[in-house]
Coordinates of C-alpha atoms and ligand atoms in Angstrom, one line a residue:
X1 CA -23.5 -14.3 16.0
X2 CA -25.7 -15.9 17.9
X3 CA -28.2 -17.8 16.3
X4 CA -31.6 -15.3 17.6
X5 CA -29.2 -12.3 16.2
X6 CA -29.2 -14.0 12.6
X7 CA -32.7 -14.2 12.9
X8 CA -33.5 -10.6 13.5
X9 CA -31.5 -9.9 10.8
X10 CA -33.4 -7.7 8.1
X11 CA -32.8 -6.3 4.8
X12 CA -31.5 -2.3 4.9
X13 CA -35.1 -1.2 2.6
X14 CA -36.8 -2.2 6.1
X15 CA -34.6 -1.3 8.9
X16 CA -35.6 2.2 10.7
X17 CA -33.6 4.7 11.3
X18 CA -33.0 7.6 13.9
X19 CA -32.1 11.0 13.3
X20 CA -30.5 12.3 16.6
X21 CA -28.2 14.8 15.4
X22 CA -31.1 16.4 12.1
X23 CA -33.8 16.1 15.4
X24 CA -31.5 17.9 17.9
X25 CA -29.3 20.1 16.6
X26 CA -29.6 23.4 14.2
X27 CA -30.1 22.4 10.7
X28 CA -30.9 24.1 7.8
X29 CA -34.0 22.8 5.4
X30 CA -33.8 24.4 2.4
X31 CA -32.8 21.6 0.6
X32 CA -30.7 24.4 -1.9
X33 CA -27.6 22.4 -2.7
X34 CA -25.8 26.0 -3.7
X35 CA -22.6 26.1 -3.1
X36 CA -22.4 28.8 0.1
X37 CA -21.5 29.5 3.6
X38 CA -24.5 28.5 6.2
X39 CA -23.7 30.7 9.4
X40 CA -25.8 29.9 12.3
X41 CA -26.5 26.0 11.6
X42 CA -24.8 22.6 12.2
X43 CA -25.8 20.8 9.4
X44 CA -27.8 21.4 5.9
X45 CA -30.6 19.2 5.3
X46 CA -29.7 17.4 1.8
X47 CA -30.6 14.8 -0.5
X48 CA -28.0 12.5 -2.8
X49 CA -28.1 13.0 -6.5
X50 CA -29.1 9.6 -8.3
X51 CA -26.3 7.9 -9.8
X52 CA -26.8 5.4 -13.1
X53 CA -26.5 2.0 -12.4
X54 CA -25.6 1.6 -8.8
X55 CA -24.1 -1.9 -8.3
X56 CA -22.7 -3.6 -4.8
X57 CA -18.9 -4.7 -5.0
X58 CA -18.1 -5.2 -1.7
X59 CA -20.2 -5.9 2.0
X60 CA -18.9 -5.7 5.5
X61 CA -20.1 -9.0 6.7
X62 CA -19.6 -8.9 10.3
X63 CA -20.3 -4.8 10.6
X64 CA -23.7 -5.6 8.3
X65 CA -24.0 -8.4 11.1
X66 CA -23.5 -6.6 14.1
X67 CA -26.0 -3.6 12.4
X68 CA -28.7 -6.6 11.8
X69 CA -28.0 -6.8 8.4
X70 CA -28.2 -8.8 5.8
X71 CA -26.2 -8.5 3.0
X72 CA -27.8 -7.3 -0.1
X73 CA -27.8 -8.5 -3.0
X74 CA -25.8 -7.1 -6.1
X75 CA -28.6 -4.7 -7.1
X76 CA -31.9 -4.4 -5.8
X77 CA -33.7 -2.0 -3.2
X78 CA -30.8 -1.5 -0.5
X79 CA -28.1 -1.2 -3.1
X80 CA -30.5 1.5 -4.3
X81 CA -30.3 3.0 -0.7
X82 CA -26.6 2.6 -0.8
X83 CA -26.1 4.8 -3.6
X84 CA -28.2 7.4 -2.8
X85 CA -30.8 6.5 -4.9
X86 CA -33.6 5.8 -2.7
X87 CA -33.9 7.6 0.9
X88 CA -36.0 5.6 3.2
X89 CA -38.9 7.5 5.0
X90 CA -37.0 7.0 8.2
X91 CA -33.8 8.8 6.5
X92 CA -33.8 12.5 7.4
X93 CA -30.1 12.9 5.6
X94 CA -27.7 16.0 6.2
X95 CA -23.9 17.3 5.5
X96 CA -22.6 18.7 8.6
X97 CA -21.0 22.0 8.9
X98 CA -17.3 22.4 9.7
X99 CA -14.3 24.3 9.9
X100 CA -10.8 23.3 9.8
X101 CA -7.1 24.3 9.8
X102 CA -5.5 22.8 6.9
X103 CA -1.7 22.2 6.7
X104 CA -2.0 24.7 9.4
X105 CA -3.8 28.0 8.0
X106 CA -7.8 28.3 9.4
X107 CA -9.4 27.5 5.6
X108 CA -13.0 28.8 7.2
X109 CA -15.8 26.9 5.9
X110 CA -15.6 23.2 4.9
X111 CA -18.1 20.7 5.7
X112 CA -19.6 17.6 4.2
X113 CA -19.1 18.4 0.4
X114 CA -19.2 14.5 -0.2
X115 CA -20.3 12.7 2.5
X116 CA -23.6 12.8 3.8
X117 CA -25.6 11.0 7.1
X118 CA -28.4 8.6 6.1
X119 CA -29.5 8.6 9.8
X120 CA -28.4 6.2 12.7
X121 CA -28.9 2.3 13.4
X122 CA -29.0 0.5 16.3
X123 CA -26.8 -2.2 16.4
X124 CA -27.6 -5.8 18.3
X125 CA -26.3 -5.1 21.2
X126 CA -28.3 -1.6 21.6
X127 CA -25.8 0.8 20.5
X128 CA -26.1 3.5 17.8
X129 CA -24.5 4.0 14.6
X130 CA -24.3 6.9 12.4
X131 CA -24.4 5.8 8.4
X132 CA -23.0 7.8 5.5
X133 CA -22.5 7.7 2.2
X134 CA -19.3 9.4 0.8
X135 CA -19.5 10.3 -3.0
X136 CA -23.1 11.0 -2.7
X137 CA -23.8 14.1 -5.0
X138 CA -23.1 17.7 -4.3
X139 CA -24.1 19.7 -1.1
X140 CA -23.9 23.0 0.3
X141 CA -19.9 22.1 1.4
X142 CA -19.1 21.2 -2.4
X143 CA -17.4 24.5 -2.7
X144 CA -16.4 23.8 -6.6
X145 CA -15.9 20.1 -6.6
X146 CA -18.3 17.7 -7.9
X147 CA -19.7 15.6 -4.9
X148 CA -18.7 12.2 -6.4
X149 CA -15.7 9.7 -5.1
X150 CA -13.7 7.5 -7.5
X151 CA -13.4 4.0 -7.0
X152 CA -9.7 3.7 -6.6
X153 CA -10.2 6.3 -3.6
X154 CA -13.2 4.1 -2.2
X155 CA -11.7 0.9 -2.4
X156 CA -8.6 2.6 0.0
X157 CA -11.4 3.5 2.2
X158 CA -13.5 0.9 2.4
X159 CA -10.2 -2.1 2.8
X160 CA -8.4 0.3 5.4
X161 CA -10.6 1.1 7.8
X162 CA -11.8 -2.2 7.6
X163 CA -8.0 -4.0 8.1
X164 CA -7.6 -1.4 10.7
X165 CA -10.8 -2.3 12.7
X166 CA -9.3 -5.9 12.6
X167 CA -5.8 -4.7 14.0
X168 CA -7.0 -3.2 17.1
X169 CA -6.5 0.2 15.7
X170 CA -9.6 3.1 16.8
X171 CA -11.2 4.0 13.1
X172 CA -14.8 4.6 11.6
X173 CA -16.3 1.1 9.5
X174 CA -16.7 0.5 6.1
X175 CA -20.4 -0.7 5.5
X176 CA -20.6 -0.9 1.4
X177 CA -18.6 0.1 -1.6
X178 CA -20.9 0.3 -4.5
X179 CA -20.3 1.3 -8.1
X180 CA -22.2 4.1 -9.1
X181 CA -21.8 3.3 -13.0
X182 CA -21.1 6.8 -13.6
X183 CA -17.8 8.3 -14.8
X184 CA -15.9 11.0 -12.5
X185 CA -13.1 13.1 -13.7
X186 CA -10.0 13.4 -11.8
X187 CA -6.3 14.8 -12.3
X188 CA -4.8 12.4 -10.7
X189 CA -1.2 14.3 -9.6
X190 CA -2.8 17.9 -10.4
X191 CA -0.5 17.6 -13.5
X192 CA -3.2 18.6 -16.5
X193 CA -3.9 14.9 -17.3
X194 CA -7.4 15.1 -15.9
X195 CA -9.6 11.7 -17.3
X196 CA -12.7 10.1 -16.4
X197 CA -12.7 7.4 -13.7
X198 CA -15.2 4.9 -12.5
X199 CA -17.1 6.4 -9.6
X200 CA -18.5 4.7 -6.1
X201 CA -19.6 5.5 -2.9
X202 CA -18.7 4.2 0.3
X203 CA -21.0 4.1 3.5
X204 CA -19.1 4.3 5.9
X205 CA -20.4 3.7 9.9
X206 CA -19.2 5.5 13.4
X207 CA -20.6 6.4 16.5
X208 CA -20.8 10.1 14.8
X209 CA -18.8 11.7 12.6
X210 CA -18.6 14.8 14.6
X211 CA -15.0 16.4 13.7
X212 CA -12.7 18.9 15.7
X213 CA -13.8 21.2 12.9
X214 CA -17.1 21.1 13.9
X215 CA -16.3 23.0 17.0
X216 CA -13.9 25.4 15.5
X217 CA -16.5 26.8 12.7
X218 CA -18.7 27.6 15.4
X219 CA -15.8 29.6 17.2
X220 CA -15.1 31.3 14.1
X221 CA -18.4 32.5 13.4
X222 CA -19.1 33.5 16.9
X223 CA -21.9 31.5 17.4
X224 CA -21.9 30.2 21.3
X225 CA -25.1 28.8 21.6
X226 CA -24.7 26.3 18.6
X227 CA -21.5 25.7 20.0
X228 CA -22.1 24.7 24.0
X229 CA -25.0 22.5 22.2
X230 CA -23.2 20.2 20.2
X231 CA -20.9 20.2 23.0
X232 CA -23.6 19.0 25.0
X233 CA -25.2 16.9 21.9
X234 CA -21.6 15.0 21.6
X235 CA -21.6 14.4 25.1
X236 CA -24.9 13.5 25.8
X237 CA -24.8 11.0 23.1
X238 CA -20.9 9.6 23.6
X239 CA -19.5 10.8 26.6
X240 CA -22.5 9.9 29.0
X241 CA -20.3 8.5 31.4
X242 CA -19.2 12.1 31.9
X243 CA -22.7 12.9 33.4
X244 CA -24.8 15.9 32.7
X245 CA -22.9 18.5 30.4
X246 CA -21.5 22.0 32.8
X247 CA -18.1 23.7 33.0
X248 CA -16.5 20.9 35.2
X249 CA -17.7 18.4 32.5
X250 CA -16.7 20.8 29.3
X251 CA -12.6 19.7 31.5
X252 CA -13.2 16.4 31.8
X253 CA -14.5 15.7 28.2
X254 CA -11.6 17.6 26.5
X255 CA -9.5 15.3 28.5
X256 CA -11.2 12.4 27.7
X257 CA -10.9 13.4 24.1
X258 CA -6.7 13.6 24.3
X259 CA -6.9 10.5 25.9
X260 CA -8.5 8.9 23.0
X261 CA -6.6 10.6 20.5
X262 CA -3.3 9.8 22.2
X263 CA -4.5 6.2 22.1
X264 CA -4.9 6.0 18.3
X265 CA -1.6 7.5 17.5
X266 CA 0.2 5.4 20.1
X267 CA -1.9 2.6 17.4
X268 CA -1.0 4.2 14.7
X269 CA 2.8 4.8 15.3
X270 CA 3.1 0.5 16.4
X271 CA 1.6 -0.1 13.0
X272 CA 2.9 1.9 10.7
X273 CA 0.1 4.1 9.5
X274 CA 0.6 7.2 7.5
X275 CA -2.8 9.2 7.9
X276 CA -0.9 11.5 4.7
X277 CA -3.3 15.0 5.9
X278 CA -3.9 15.0 9.7
X279 CA -6.3 18.5 9.0
X280 CA -8.4 19.5 11.8
X281 CA -11.2 18.7 10.2
X282 CA -9.8 15.0 9.6
X283 CA -10.1 14.3 13.5
X284 CA -12.4 12.6 14.7
X285 CA -13.9 14.1 18.3
X286 CA -14.5 10.1 19.7
X287 CA -10.1 9.8 18.8
X288 CA -10.6 7.4 15.5
X289 CA -9.0 7.1 12.5
X290 CA -11.1 9.3 10.1
X291 CA -11.2 10.4 6.3
X292 CA -8.9 7.6 4.3
X293 CA -7.4 9.9 1.9
X294 CA -3.6 10.1 0.2
X295 CA -2.6 7.5 3.5
X296 CA 0.2 4.6 3.0
X297 CA 1.9 1.8 5.4
X298 CA 5.5 2.0 6.0
X299 CA 7.5 0.0 4.7
X300 CA 11.0 0.7 5.3
X301 CA 11.2 2.6 9.1
X302 CA 11.2 6.0 7.8
X303 CA 10.3 8.9 10.0
X304 CA 10.0 11.1 7.3
X305 CA 8.0 9.0 5.0
X306 CA 4.6 10.2 3.7
X307 CA 3.0 9.3 0.3
X308 CA 0.8 12.4 -0.2
X309 CA 2.7 14.6 -2.6
X310 CA 1.0 17.7 -1.8
X311 CA 2.7 17.1 1.5
X312 CA 6.3 16.6 0.0
X313 CA 7.1 20.2 0.9
X314 CA 6.8 20.8 3.9
X315 CA 6.2 16.9 5.2
X316 CA 4.0 18.2 7.5
X317 CA 2.2 14.8 7.9
X318 CA 5.2 12.3 8.0
X319 CA 4.8 9.5 10.0
X320 CA 7.1 11.3 13.2
X321 CA 5.2 14.3 13.0
X322 CA 1.9 12.8 13.7
X323 CA 2.2 12.7 17.6
X324 CA 3.2 16.5 17.5
X325 CA 0.7 16.9 14.6
X326 CA -2.4 15.5 17.0
X327 CA -1.3 17.5 20.1
X328 CA -1.3 20.9 17.6
X329 CA -4.5 19.6 16.5
X330 CA -5.8 19.6 19.8
X331 CA -5.0 22.7 20.9
X332 CA -6.6 24.4 18.0
X333 CA -9.4 22.0 19.5
X334 CA -9.0 23.5 22.9
X335 CA -9.1 26.7 21.5
X336 CA -12.8 26.0 19.7
X337 CA -13.9 24.8 23.0
X338 CA -12.7 27.4 25.7
X339 CA -15.6 29.7 26.1
X340 CA -17.7 26.5 27.5
X341 CA -15.2 26.5 30.2
X342 CA -14.6 29.5 33.2
X343 CA -11.0 29.6 32.8
X344 CA -9.0 28.1 29.4
X345 CA -6.1 27.4 31.9
X346 CA -7.8 24.5 33.2
X347 CA -7.8 22.5 29.7
X348 CA -4.2 22.6 29.8
X349 CA -3.5 19.9 32.0
X350 CA -5.8 17.4 29.3
X351 CA -2.7 18.5 27.2
X352 CA -0.8 16.8 29.3
X353 CA -2.9 13.9 29.6
X354 CA -2.3 13.8 25.7
X355 CA 1.2 13.3 26.3
X356 CA 1.1 10.8 29.2
X357 CA -0.9 8.8 27.6
X358 CA 0.5 9.1 24.2
X359 CA 4.0 7.5 25.9
X360 CA 2.2 5.3 28.5
X361 CA 0.6 3.4 25.2
X362 CA 3.3 3.4 23.1
X363 CA 5.6 1.9 25.7
X364 CA 3.0 -0.5 26.5
X365 CA 2.5 -1.7 23.2
X366 CA 6.0 -1.5 21.8
X367 CA 6.8 -4.2 25.1
X368 CA 3.9 -6.5 23.9
X369 CA 5.6 -6.4 20.4
X370 CA 8.8 -7.4 22.0
X371 CA 7.5 -9.8 24.3
X372 CA 8.3 -8.3 27.4
X373 CA 6.8 -7.8 30.7
X374 CA 6.5 -4.9 32.3
X375 CA 10.4 -5.1 34.9
X376 CA 12.8 -2.5 34.7
X377 CA 10.9 0.6 33.2
X378 CA 13.6 2.5 32.7
X379 CA 16.0 0.0 31.1
X380 CA 13.2 -0.9 29.1
X381 CA 12.5 2.2 27.9
X382 CA 16.3 2.5 27.2
X383 CA 16.2 -0.9 25.0
X384 CA 13.2 0.6 23.5
X385 CA 14.8 3.9 22.2
X386 CA 17.8 2.4 20.9
X387 CA 15.9 0.8 18.4
X388 CA 13.7 3.4 16.9
X389 CA 17.6 5.1 15.3
X390 CA 18.6 1.4 15.0
X391 CA 15.7 1.2 12.6
X392 CA 15.5 4.2 11.0
X393 CA 18.6 4.3 9.5
X394 CA 18.7 1.0 7.7
X395 CA 15.8 0.1 5.0
X396 CA 14.0 -2.4 7.1
X397 CA 10.6 -3.3 6.8
X398 CA 9.0 -2.4 9.5
X399 CA 6.0 -5.1 9.7
X400 CA 8.6 -7.8 8.5
X401 CA 11.0 -7.2 11.4
X402 CA 8.2 -7.6 14.3
X403 CA 6.8 -10.4 12.8
X404 CA 10.1 -12.4 12.2
X405 CA 11.3 -11.2 15.5
X406 CA 8.5 -12.6 17.1
X407 CA 9.5 -16.1 15.7
X408 CA 13.3 -15.6 15.7
X409 CA 13.6 -14.2 18.9
X410 CA 11.7 -16.8 21.1
X411 CA 13.5 -19.3 19.0
X412 CA 17.0 -18.2 20.1
X413 CA 16.3 -18.5 23.6
X414 CA 15.0 -21.9 22.8
X415 CA 18.2 -23.2 21.0
X416 CA 21.1 -20.8 20.8
X417 CA 23.5 -22.0 19.1
X418 CA 24.7 -19.9 15.7
X419 CA 23.1 -16.9 17.1
X420 CA 24.9 -14.2 15.1
X421 CA 24.2 -16.2 12.2
X422 CA 20.6 -16.0 12.2
X423 CA 20.1 -12.5 13.3
X424 CA 21.7 -11.6 10.5
X425 CA 19.6 -14.3 8.6
X426 CA 17.0 -12.3 10.3
X427 CA 17.7 -8.7 9.4
X428 CA 18.6 -9.6 5.7
X429 CA 15.2 -11.1 5.1
X430 CA 13.7 -7.9 6.9
X431 CA 15.7 -5.6 4.7
X432 CA 15.9 -3.3 1.8
X433 CA 18.6 -2.3 2.1
X434 CA 21.6 -2.3 4.7
X435 CA 25.0 -1.1 5.2
X436 CA 27.5 -2.9 6.9
X437 CA 27.5 -0.2 9.8
X438 CA 23.7 -0.1 9.6
X439 CA 23.7 -3.9 10.3
X440 CA 26.0 -3.5 13.0
X441 CA 23.7 -0.9 14.9
X442 CA 20.9 -3.4 14.9
X443 CA 23.5 -6.5 15.7
X444 CA 24.1 -4.9 18.9
X445 CA 20.8 -3.9 19.3
X446 CA 18.8 -7.6 18.9
X447 CA 21.8 -8.6 21.2
X448 CA 21.1 -6.4 23.8
X449 CA 17.5 -7.5 23.1
X450 CA 18.0 -11.0 23.5
X451 CA 19.4 -10.8 26.8
X452 CA 16.5 -9.1 28.3
X453 CA 14.4 -11.5 27.0
X454 CA 16.0 -14.1 29.0
X455 CA 15.4 -12.1 31.6
X456 CA 12.0 -13.3 31.0
X457 CA 10.0 -16.1 33.4
X458 CA 7.4 -17.3 30.8
X459 CA 8.5 -20.0 28.3
X460 CA 9.4 -19.4 24.7
X461 CA 6.6 -21.0 23.1
X462 CA 3.9 -18.5 25.5
X463 CA 6.4 -15.6 24.5
X464 CA 6.5 -16.7 20.8
X465 CA 2.4 -16.4 21.2
X466 CA 2.1 -13.3 22.5
X467 CA 4.2 -11.5 19.9
X468 CA 2.2 -13.1 17.5
X469 CA -1.1 -11.6 18.7
X470 CA 0.8 -8.2 18.8
X471 CA 2.7 -8.0 15.4
X472 CA 0.6 -7.9 12.7
X473 CA 1.7 -10.3 9.4
X474 CA -0.5 -8.5 7.2
X475 CA -1.1 -4.9 6.5
X476 CA -3.0 -3.4 3.3
X477 CA 0.1 -2.7 1.8
X478 CA 0.3 0.2 -0.6
X479 CA 1.5 -1.7 -4.1
X480 CA -1.6 -4.6 -2.8
X481 CA -3.8 -1.6 -2.4
X482 CA -3.2 -0.4 -5.9
X483 CA -3.1 -3.6 -7.6
X484 CA -6.7 -4.4 -5.5
X485 CA -7.9 -1.4 -7.4
X486 CA -6.2 -1.5 -11.0
X487 CA -8.1 -5.2 -10.8
X488 CA -11.7 -3.7 -9.9
X489 CA -11.4 -1.3 -12.9
X490 CA -11.4 -3.9 -15.3
X491 CA -14.4 -5.8 -13.3
X492 CA -11.7 -8.6 -11.4
X493 CA -12.9 -7.8 -7.8
X494 CA -10.7 -11.6 -7.2
X495 CA -7.7 -9.5 -5.0
X496 CA -10.1 -7.1 -3.1
X497 CA -12.3 -9.8 -1.6
X498 CA -8.8 -11.5 -1.3
X499 CA -7.6 -8.7 1.0
X500 CA -10.7 -8.0 2.5
X501 CA -10.4 -11.7 4.1
X502 CA -7.1 -12.0 4.8
X503 CA -6.8 -8.6 6.5
X504 CA -10.2 -10.0 8.8
X505 CA -6.9 -12.0 10.6
X506 CA -4.2 -10.0 10.3
X507 CA -2.1 -11.8 12.9
X508 CA -2.8 -15.9 11.7
X509 CA -0.1 -17.1 9.7
X510 CA -2.5 -18.0 6.9
X511 CA 0.5 -19.8 5.0
X512 CA -2.0 -19.8 2.2
X513 CA -1.5 -16.4 1.7
X514 CA 2.2 -16.1 2.6
X515 CA 3.0 -13.4 -0.4
X516 CA 0.7 -11.0 0.8
X517 CA 2.9 -10.4 3.6
X518 CA 6.1 -10.2 1.1
X519 CA 8.7 -7.6 1.2
X520 CA 7.3 -4.5 -1.0
X521 CA 8.6 -5.5 -4.4
X522 CA 11.2 -3.5 -6.2
X523 CA 9.1 -2.3 -9.3
X524 CA 6.3 -0.8 -6.4
X525 CA 9.1 1.4 -4.7
X526 CA 8.3 4.7 -7.1
X527 CA 4.7 3.7 -8.6
X528 CA 2.4 6.2 -8.2
X529 CA -0.9 5.2 -6.4
X530 CA 1.3 3.0 -4.6
X531 CA 4.5 5.1 -3.3
X532 CA 3.0 8.8 -3.6
X533 CA -0.2 9.6 -3.3
X534 CA -2.6 13.0 -3.9
X535 CA -5.8 14.4 -2.2
X536 CA -7.5 13.7 -5.3
X537 CA -9.7 11.5 -4.9
Ligands
LIG1 P1 -10.8 15.7 2.7 O1 -9.1 16.3 2.4 O2 -11.0 14.6 1.4 O3 -10.7 15.5 4.3 O4 -11.7 16.9 1.8 C1 -11.6 18.7 2.5 C2 -12.7 19.0 2.0 O5 -12.9 19.3 0.6 C3 -13.7 18.4 3.2 O6 -14.9 19.3 3.0 C4 -14.6 17.5 1.9 O7 -16.0 17.7 2.0 C5 -14.8 18.2 0.3 N1 -14.1 17.8 -1.1 C6 -12.8 17.0 -0.8 N2 -13.6 15.9 -2.0 C7 -14.7 16.7 -2.5 C8 -15.5 16.6 -3.7 N3 -15.2 15.5 -4.9 N4 -16.6 17.1 -3.8 C9 -17.1 18.1 -3.1 N5 -16.4 18.2 -2.0 C10 -15.3 17.6 -1.5
LIG2 MG1 -11.7 15.2 5.3

């Protein structure tokens, strides 16, 4: 950050907000918070409901600087704003109206039931970012819920969105985490054991929070003018390179959404991220990871794994299903915007763009993870395809496997002595459990891989360096997030702060934080909050 931008940084309470969503789209201005259907509108104007004792728990330093903001003190006017107790004159807070398919079924109107956007800030590079509070009180879309969020889910959203950003995964960001000083009652596992928990509010940031579901609800209620207006708004502000909206531009726009969604999914699959609730209302129109709920990170590489207990029956949103589900969701979006194009068939090629982009992006990410440059695409494809079943059959930690391979692979090029023993040791270090037949399959794959690696012209040292930049050492392991939460609930923020710090440079060795890169300890295997989560948040 240059000195110039630092001197320009100002306190949040002095920042001036723009309000393009409110100014350009159709809003209901009654300020009535009673839950209800809101046909005819894109959003409802709302005001946050004040909380008792707001206190800043975490602040994302780089994002703050980028938005031209100074870090606020623990309490004071900026934190009052981040808690919804104070609304700046330039803000026009709103809750967006959207619908969605939940677990494959059309759920009708959902909308921002506890999120509200405050307005937009201009970053130091001139780009425009919407700031949204999550947990700031009821809106017309709260249905039977309270509009609040608990500390545990807020910590999870705050930590993970920033961790994903630093891994290079397209995502919404998180600026602040504020404790409200109020209690929120939740039945964490929907088992009749409701209890009060500390409340919190995350301020999250994205160019826009528009989802697939914002379009779906407008088709469902037959609001064609509103549908077009929303598409034009998103295109003009977020996809200006496509040109002035027209039927042809809507087609290219859908194709670009498909492309971006494919890139996002390819990244999820490459780091072992499981979103957990890929309902169409949780799909960003920008191809960003959005709405961090019962998500999780793969420990053993397991295509069937999901942490979301609500999904244990069908495993619709399990790790291996994510690519297919995103395509299904894109088809629903295509339906929703089809009245904007002359012939709905024109939208079909975009779905192929999704499939091809996903394949191509996954392939190039895997090549990078394995330290390979493209030589013989067919052969490389076969090598990569053989890895997945071999990993899936045994219980191998995905993150550790690739990270250690970045060391072991290139080192064996330099010094091939005891290859067999070194490979076995490598597998033992990454495995939770591994039957002899599974080990044999992996050994076979590793030898085939080493042969291929020897065909690379780069030096082993250069290969190793490139692999270390493609395979993170640190991810937000499920049990670490849970430990940070349990400590924070007793007032100890040290692990939260440490994770924030370490996850900023997930590809660096950071030997002093080695234990945060360790295998999941055995006690965390089935632990609620680590291995299993629900939508209760
Ligand atoms: P989610 O499963 O978090 O994506 O939320 C689905 C829908 O439920 C969205 O419309 C949310 O705004 C709404 N929602 C979730 N939790 C709450 C809450 N505590 N209060 C009000 N609305 C909520
Ligand atoms: Mg949601």
